[in-house]
């Protein structure tokens, strides 16, 4: 075990995937000679050659279409779309072909490919460089959508994604690329894809978060403890498929829930999560489920992003709005749990 950043973990995940399977190809804008703008592919071209790790033109739609053809031909392409909003020109390929090929061919043509998308704010980037685009992919049937919040998860979820027989959109929180933790990547300690994990146990309320919002939720839980409120933090990790079991068990136990996301609030992933919690936990709730999200405006200039991004203070405010004097309607709890 040693100190590792998320960027180093992703680099190791790609290196080990290339070593394990010679059908794996890594490509995108600047991923070869430069090693990627965030250095996630640093050294891979020198180690595996320019036939397996290479640069492409600045043409995201063509890049993803090229990957579709490679996957149909038996390869396992891993595509990097340099920044979140750069992926939009490729969305037609993703929604119309990547997501639908297995269904369109009655299962005869799967597309084992990974689309890596650095996403989210917090790095002082301008628009096109700080979008949270997860709702577009999560709303598209046929795609798995994954977003790690720790270096260990980044490594193992990426390894899972490359091995997956179906397409995976792998959302990498940019502001966590340089976060450090003590982790041993040689032996798996991470939960499998499709499972949420409890990062901090608690009894009074549940914070549901994913990707860049997980450290914010943990910091808010620590601050809430100073006020005598014991908050549980659940890291969702995988948006599609969604782990209803872990989420429901936590909310039924605490009776209160706040969902935290960087993306705009309106019609976002958080709205879907709130609906699922309300449907499954209604009689266990002592208060309405609250969302803390980015504002419904285009991503602001760097000097204003601190006001846009959900921070600890906004999450704490939501926790304090959870009506701690109320209790759930216990008459219906047994029926809800069955």
Short mmCIF file of C-alpha atoms in Angstrom, two decimals:
data_model
loop_
_atom_site.label_atom_id
_atom_site.label_comp_id
_atom_site.label_asym_id
_atom_site.label_seq_id
_atom_site.Cartn_x
_atom_site.Cartn_y
_atom_site.Cartn_z
CA UNK A 1 0.00 0.00 0.00
CA UNK A 2 1.21 3.50 -0.83
CA UNK A 3 0.04 7.00 -1.62
CA UNK A 4 -1.61 7.25 -5.02
CA UNK A 5 -3.56 9.95 -6.86
CA UNK A 6 -6.67 9.26 -8.88
CA UNK A 7 -4.74 10.19 -12.03
CA UNK A 8 -2.05 7.64 -11.21
CA UNK A 9 -4.70 5.01 -10.46
CA UNK A 10 -6.39 5.60 -13.83
CA UNK A 11 -3.04 5.43 -15.59
CA UNK A 12 -2.32 2.13 -13.84
CA UNK A 13 -5.78 0.83 -14.76
CA UNK A 14 -5.19 1.54 -18.43
CA UNK A 15 -1.67 0.09 -18.32
CA UNK A 16 -2.85 -3.13 -16.67
CA UNK A 17 -5.78 -3.42 -19.11
CA UNK A 18 -3.43 -3.03 -22.10
CA UNK A 19 -1.14 -5.64 -20.60
CA UNK A 20 -3.94 -8.08 -19.87
CA UNK A 21 -5.68 -7.99 -23.24
CA UNK A 22 -4.00 -7.15 -26.56
CA UNK A 23 -7.42 -6.25 -28.01
CA UNK A 24 -7.48 -3.12 -25.83
CA UNK A 25 -6.69 0.12 -27.70
CA UNK A 26 -6.43 3.59 -26.11
CA UNK A 27 -6.90 6.68 -28.25
CA UNK A 28 -8.14 10.25 -28.32
CA UNK A 29 -6.96 13.82 -28.65
CA UNK A 30 -3.40 14.22 -27.30
CA UNK A 31 -3.42 10.88 -25.45
CA UNK A 32 -0.37 9.54 -27.32
CA UNK A 33 2.72 11.72 -27.42
CA UNK A 34 1.51 14.19 -24.77
CA UNK A 35 -0.03 11.59 -22.49
CA UNK A 36 -3.34 13.45 -22.27
CA UNK A 37 -4.03 16.98 -21.01
CA UNK A 38 -4.41 15.51 -17.52
CA UNK A 39 -1.56 12.98 -18.09
CA UNK A 40 -3.87 10.00 -17.57
CA UNK A 41 -2.24 8.17 -20.50
CA UNK A 42 1.30 9.31 -19.68
CA UNK A 43 3.89 6.81 -20.90
CA UNK A 44 1.44 4.36 -22.46
CA UNK A 45 2.44 5.07 -26.06
CA UNK A 46 6.13 4.52 -25.25
CA UNK A 47 5.34 1.29 -23.43
CA UNK A 48 2.78 -0.26 -25.80
CA UNK A 49 3.55 1.43 -29.10
CA UNK A 50 1.61 3.82 -31.30
CA UNK A 51 -0.52 0.99 -32.67
CA UNK A 52 -2.23 0.59 -29.28
CA UNK A 53 -2.11 4.11 -27.80
CA UNK A 54 -2.43 6.90 -30.33
CA UNK A 55 -3.59 10.43 -31.08
CA UNK A 56 -6.67 11.22 -33.17
CA UNK A 57 -7.87 14.34 -34.99
CA UNK A 58 -10.07 16.87 -33.17
CA UNK A 59 -13.28 15.20 -34.35
CA UNK A 60 -15.19 13.61 -31.48
CA UNK A 61 -18.03 12.20 -33.59
CA UNK A 62 -15.56 10.47 -35.89
CA UNK A 63 -13.55 9.30 -32.90
CA UNK A 64 -16.51 7.51 -31.32
CA UNK A 65 -17.70 6.20 -34.69
CA UNK A 66 -14.22 4.77 -35.24
CA UNK A 67 -14.47 3.06 -31.84
CA UNK A 68 -17.84 1.55 -32.80
CA UNK A 69 -16.25 -0.05 -35.85
CA UNK A 70 -13.31 -1.34 -33.83
CA UNK A 71 -15.61 -2.86 -31.20
CA UNK A 72 -17.68 -4.54 -33.92
CA UNK A 73 -14.42 -5.93 -35.28
CA UNK A 74 -13.42 -7.56 -31.99
CA UNK A 75 -11.29 -4.87 -30.35
CA UNK A 76 -11.90 -3.22 -26.97
CA UNK A 77 -11.44 0.50 -27.60
CA UNK A 78 -11.00 2.97 -24.76
CA UNK A 79 -11.79 6.46 -26.03
CA UNK A 80 -10.83 9.67 -24.23
CA UNK A 81 -13.04 12.70 -24.93
CA UNK A 82 -10.79 15.44 -23.64
CA UNK A 83 -13.37 17.54 -21.75
CA UNK A 84 -17.02 16.92 -20.84
CA UNK A 85 -18.62 19.35 -23.28
CA UNK A 86 -16.30 18.24 -26.08
CA UNK A 87 -18.33 15.01 -26.05
CA UNK A 88 -21.50 16.67 -27.33
CA UNK A 89 -20.55 16.43 -31.04
CA UNK A 90 -20.20 12.67 -30.44
CA UNK A 91 -23.55 12.30 -28.70
CA UNK A 92 -25.38 11.24 -31.84
CA UNK A 93 -22.96 8.33 -32.24
CA UNK A 94 -23.31 7.46 -28.55
CA UNK A 95 -27.12 7.65 -28.34
CA UNK A 96 -27.96 6.24 -31.77
CA UNK A 97 -25.30 3.55 -32.21
CA UNK A 98 -23.17 2.85 -29.13
CA UNK A 99 -26.19 2.48 -26.87
CA UNK A 100 -28.44 0.63 -29.33
CA UNK A 101 -26.23 -1.80 -31.22
CA UNK A 102 -26.82 -4.81 -28.97
CA UNK A 103 -30.58 -4.29 -28.97
CA UNK A 104 -30.66 -3.48 -32.71
CA UNK A 105 -28.92 -6.77 -33.56
CA UNK A 106 -30.90 -8.89 -31.05
CA UNK A 107 -27.76 -9.41 -29.00
CA UNK A 108 -25.58 -10.60 -31.86
CA UNK A 109 -23.32 -7.52 -31.93
CA UNK A 110 -22.26 -6.24 -28.50
CA UNK A 111 -20.04 -3.18 -28.26
CA UNK A 112 -17.37 -3.65 -25.59
CA UNK A 113 -16.01 -0.10 -25.40
CA UNK A 114 -15.25 2.55 -22.80
CA UNK A 115 -15.82 6.26 -23.32
CA UNK A 116 -13.77 8.19 -20.77
CA UNK A 117 -15.07 11.69 -20.07
CA UNK A 118 -13.23 14.07 -17.66
CA UNK A 119 -16.16 16.01 -16.17
CA UNK A 120 -17.27 18.51 -13.57
CA UNK A 121 -15.87 21.79 -12.31
CA UNK A 122 -13.53 22.95 -9.60
CA UNK A 123 -10.43 23.45 -11.78
CA UNK A 124 -11.01 27.04 -12.84
CA UNK A 125 -12.05 26.07 -16.33
CA UNK A 126 -14.42 28.01 -18.55
CA UNK A 127 -17.58 26.70 -20.20
CA UNK A 128 -17.08 23.56 -22.32
CA UNK A 129 -14.47 22.50 -19.72
CA UNK A 130 -16.56 22.12 -16.55
CA UNK A 131 -19.92 20.60 -17.50
CA UNK A 132 -21.57 17.81 -15.53
CA UNK A 133 -23.10 15.83 -18.38
CA UNK A 134 -24.06 12.61 -16.58
CA UNK A 135 -27.83 13.08 -17.03
CA UNK A 136 -27.57 12.76 -20.83
CA UNK A 137 -25.87 9.37 -20.58
CA UNK A 138 -27.89 8.07 -17.63
CA UNK A 139 -31.07 8.86 -19.58
CA UNK A 140 -29.92 6.79 -22.57
CA UNK A 141 -30.85 3.08 -22.28
CA UNK A 142 -28.04 0.77 -23.31
CA UNK A 143 -25.24 2.60 -21.51
CA UNK A 144 -23.64 1.91 -18.16
CA UNK A 145 -22.56 5.09 -16.39
CA UNK A 146 -19.81 5.01 -13.79
CA UNK A 147 -18.12 7.77 -11.78
CA UNK A 148 -15.47 7.07 -9.11
CA UNK A 149 -14.71 9.29 -6.14
CA UNK A 150 -11.55 7.56 -4.87
CA UNK A 151 -8.33 6.42 -6.47
CA UNK A 152 -8.98 2.79 -5.58
CA UNK A 153 -12.42 2.92 -7.16
CA UNK A 154 -10.99 4.69 -10.21
CA UNK A 155 -8.60 1.81 -10.81
CA UNK A 156 -11.01 -1.06 -10.25
CA UNK A 157 -14.09 0.45 -11.86
CA UNK A 158 -11.99 1.23 -14.93
CA UNK A 159 -10.69 -2.33 -15.05
CA UNK A 160 -14.30 -3.56 -14.80
CA UNK A 161 -15.38 -1.16 -17.56
CA UNK A 162 -12.71 -2.37 -19.99
CA UNK A 163 -13.68 -6.00 -19.36
CA UNK A 164 -17.42 -5.26 -19.69
CA UNK A 165 -19.11 -6.75 -22.77
CA UNK A 166 -21.21 -3.60 -23.20
CA UNK A 167 -20.43 0.12 -23.55
CA UNK A 168 -19.52 2.06 -20.43
CA UNK A 169 -19.41 5.84 -20.08
CA UNK A 170 -16.68 6.43 -17.51
CA UNK A 171 -16.99 9.88 -15.94
CA UNK A 172 -13.80 11.09 -14.25
CA UNK A 173 -14.14 14.01 -11.78
CA UNK A 174 -11.39 16.39 -12.91
CA UNK A 175 -10.98 18.13 -9.58
CA UNK A 176 -10.20 14.77 -7.92
CA UNK A 177 -7.45 13.79 -10.38
CA UNK A 178 -4.80 14.98 -7.94
CA UNK A 179 -6.50 13.87 -4.72
CA UNK A 180 -4.29 11.45 -2.77
CA UNK A 181 -5.04 8.43 -0.66
CA UNK A 182 -3.28 5.37 0.71
CA UNK A 183 -4.40 2.49 -1.47
CA UNK A 184 -3.07 -0.83 -2.62
CA UNK A 185 -4.13 -1.44 -6.21
CA UNK A 186 -2.58 -4.90 -6.49
CA UNK A 187 -5.34 -6.54 -4.48
CA UNK A 188 -9.00 -5.64 -4.91
CA UNK A 189 -10.65 -3.92 -1.99
CA UNK A 190 -13.23 -2.03 -4.03
CA UNK A 191 -16.85 -3.12 -4.36
CA UNK A 192 -17.99 -4.40 -7.77
CA UNK A 193 -19.52 -2.16 -10.41
CA UNK A 194 -23.20 -1.60 -9.73
CA UNK A 195 -22.86 -1.34 -5.96
CA UNK A 196 -22.92 1.81 -3.85
CA UNK A 197 -20.80 1.94 -0.69
CA UNK A 198 -21.18 3.67 2.66
CA UNK A 199 -18.22 6.02 3.10
CA UNK A 200 -19.29 7.20 6.54
CA UNK A 201 -21.88 5.47 8.74
CA UNK A 202 -24.52 7.52 10.53
CA UNK A 203 -27.92 7.32 12.18
CA UNK A 204 -29.73 10.64 11.70
CA UNK A 205 -29.69 11.35 7.96
CA UNK A 206 -28.33 10.01 4.65
CA UNK A 207 -26.29 12.01 2.16
CA UNK A 208 -26.31 10.47 -1.32
CA UNK A 209 -23.47 11.70 -3.54
CA UNK A 210 -21.33 10.62 -6.46
CA UNK A 211 -18.07 11.58 -8.14
CA UNK A 212 -16.85 15.08 -7.22
CA UNK A 213 -19.61 15.58 -4.63
CA UNK A 214 -18.52 12.72 -2.37
CA UNK A 215 -15.68 14.62 -0.58
CA UNK A 216 -18.08 17.56 -0.12
CA UNK A 217 -20.65 15.25 1.46
CA UNK A 218 -18.06 13.73 3.79
CA UNK A 219 -16.83 17.17 4.89
CA UNK A 220 -20.43 18.25 5.50
CA UNK A 221 -21.07 15.12 7.58
CA UNK A 222 -18.04 15.90 9.73
CA UNK A 223 -19.31 19.45 10.29
CA UNK A 224 -22.84 18.20 11.05
CA UNK A 225 -21.40 15.94 13.76
CA UNK A 226 -20.21 19.08 15.59
CA UNK A 227 -23.89 20.06 15.79
CA UNK A 228 -24.82 16.64 17.14
CA UNK A 229 -26.25 15.27 13.85
CA UNK A 230 -24.91 11.85 12.85
CA UNK A 231 -24.92 11.73 9.03
CA UNK A 232 -24.35 8.69 6.81
CA UNK A 233 -22.62 9.26 3.46
CA UNK A 234 -23.36 6.89 0.56
CA UNK A 235 -21.08 7.01 -2.49
CA UNK A 236 -23.23 5.86 -5.42
CA UNK A 237 -20.22 5.04 -7.70
CA UNK A 238 -22.43 3.67 -10.49
CA UNK A 239 -25.37 5.73 -11.78
CA UNK A 240 -26.45 3.01 -14.23
CA UNK A 241 -27.17 0.38 -13.02
CA UNK A 242 -28.41 2.08 -9.85
CA UNK A 243 -28.00 0.37 -6.49
CA UNK A 244 -31.48 0.80 -5.01
CA UNK A 245 -30.78 -1.81 -2.34
CA UNK A 246 -27.98 0.07 -0.56
CA UNK A 247 -29.67 3.45 -0.94
CA UNK A 248 -33.04 2.24 0.29
CA UNK A 249 -31.56 0.44 3.28
CA UNK A 250 -29.68 3.55 4.36
CA UNK A 251 -32.63 5.94 4.00
CA UNK A 252 -35.03 3.59 5.77
CA UNK A 253 -32.53 3.39 8.62
CA UNK A 254 -31.98 7.14 9.00
CA UNK A 255 -35.39 8.44 7.86
CA UNK A 256 -33.92 11.54 6.21
CA UNK A 257 -32.12 12.07 2.93
CA UNK A 258 -30.23 14.75 0.98
CA UNK A 259 -28.97 14.19 -2.58
CA UNK A 260 -25.87 16.13 -3.62
CA UNK A 261 -24.78 16.68 -7.24
CA UNK A 262 -22.67 19.25 -9.08
CA UNK A 263 -24.90 19.22 -12.15
CA UNK A 264 -27.85 21.56 -12.65
CA UNK A 265 -30.79 20.58 -10.48
CA UNK A 266 -33.62 20.63 -13.02
CA UNK A 267 -34.23 17.20 -14.60
CA UNK A 268 -30.88 15.92 -13.39
CA UNK A 269 -29.76 12.56 -12.00
CA UNK A 270 -30.59 13.84 -8.51
CA UNK A 271 -34.24 14.24 -9.51
CA UNK A 272 -34.38 10.57 -10.51
CA UNK A 273 -32.73 9.56 -7.24
CA UNK A 274 -35.23 11.60 -5.20
CA UNK A 275 -38.12 9.94 -7.05
CA UNK A 276 -36.74 6.45 -6.38
CA UNK A 277 -36.20 7.20 -2.68
CA UNK A 278 -39.71 8.66 -2.32
CA UNK A 279 -41.27 5.63 -4.05
CA UNK A 280 -39.40 3.08 -1.94
CA UNK A 281 -39.03 4.81 1.42
CA UNK A 282 -42.04 7.13 1.72
CA UNK A 283 -43.34 5.80 5.01
CA UNK A 284 -39.84 5.72 6.50
CA UNK A 285 -39.22 9.39 5.84
CA UNK A 286 -39.47 11.97 8.59
CA UNK A 287 -38.92 14.82 6.13
CA UNK A 288 -39.05 15.50 2.38
CA UNK A 289 -35.96 14.47 0.41
CA UNK A 290 -33.87 17.52 -0.49
CA UNK A 291 -31.51 18.14 -3.41
CA UNK A 292 -28.38 20.26 -3.32
CA UNK A 293 -27.24 20.92 -6.87
CA UNK A 294 -25.60 23.34 -9.24
CA UNK A 295 -27.76 26.27 -10.27
CA UNK A 296 -29.80 26.13 -13.49
CA UNK A 297 -27.49 28.42 -15.43
CA UNK A 298 -24.65 27.83 -17.91
CA UNK A 299 -21.41 27.04 -16.11
CA UNK A 300 -20.01 30.34 -14.78
CA UNK A 301 -16.58 31.92 -15.30
CA UNK A 302 -13.77 30.65 -13.03
CA UNK A 303 -14.06 33.50 -10.53
CA UNK A 304 -17.70 32.61 -9.84
CA UNK A 305 -17.61 28.81 -9.85
CA UNK A 306 -17.24 28.73 -6.05
CA UNK A 307 -20.74 30.26 -5.87
CA UNK A 308 -22.15 27.78 -8.38
CA UNK A 309 -20.73 24.54 -7.00
CA UNK A 310 -22.55 22.89 -4.07
CA UNK A 311 -20.28 23.37 -1.07
CA UNK A 312 -20.25 22.25 2.53
CA UNK A 313 -22.33 25.23 3.71
CA UNK A 314 -25.17 24.51 1.27
CA UNK A 315 -25.19 20.81 2.21
CA UNK A 316 -25.20 21.69 5.91
CA UNK A 317 -28.11 24.04 5.35
CA UNK A 318 -30.04 21.21 3.68
CA UNK A 319 -29.27 18.86 6.57
CA UNK A 320 -30.60 21.40 9.05
CA UNK A 321 -33.83 21.69 7.01
CA UNK A 322 -34.65 18.02 7.55
CA UNK A 323 -37.14 18.65 10.38
CA UNK A 324 -35.37 16.74 13.13
CA UNK A 325 -38.34 17.04 15.48
CA UNK A 326 -40.57 14.90 13.24
CA UNK A 327 -40.80 11.11 13.13
CA UNK A 328 -41.79 8.74 10.27
CA UNK A 329 -45.27 7.21 10.09
CA UNK A 330 -44.49 3.83 11.68
CA UNK A 331 -47.90 2.34 10.80
CA UNK A 332 -46.74 1.57 7.25
CA UNK A 333 -43.10 0.58 7.81
CA UNK A 334 -43.65 -3.19 7.80
CA UNK A 335 -45.59 -3.09 4.53
CA UNK A 336 -42.97 -0.85 2.89
CA UNK A 337 -40.13 -3.18 3.88
CA UNK A 338 -41.88 -6.28 2.46
#
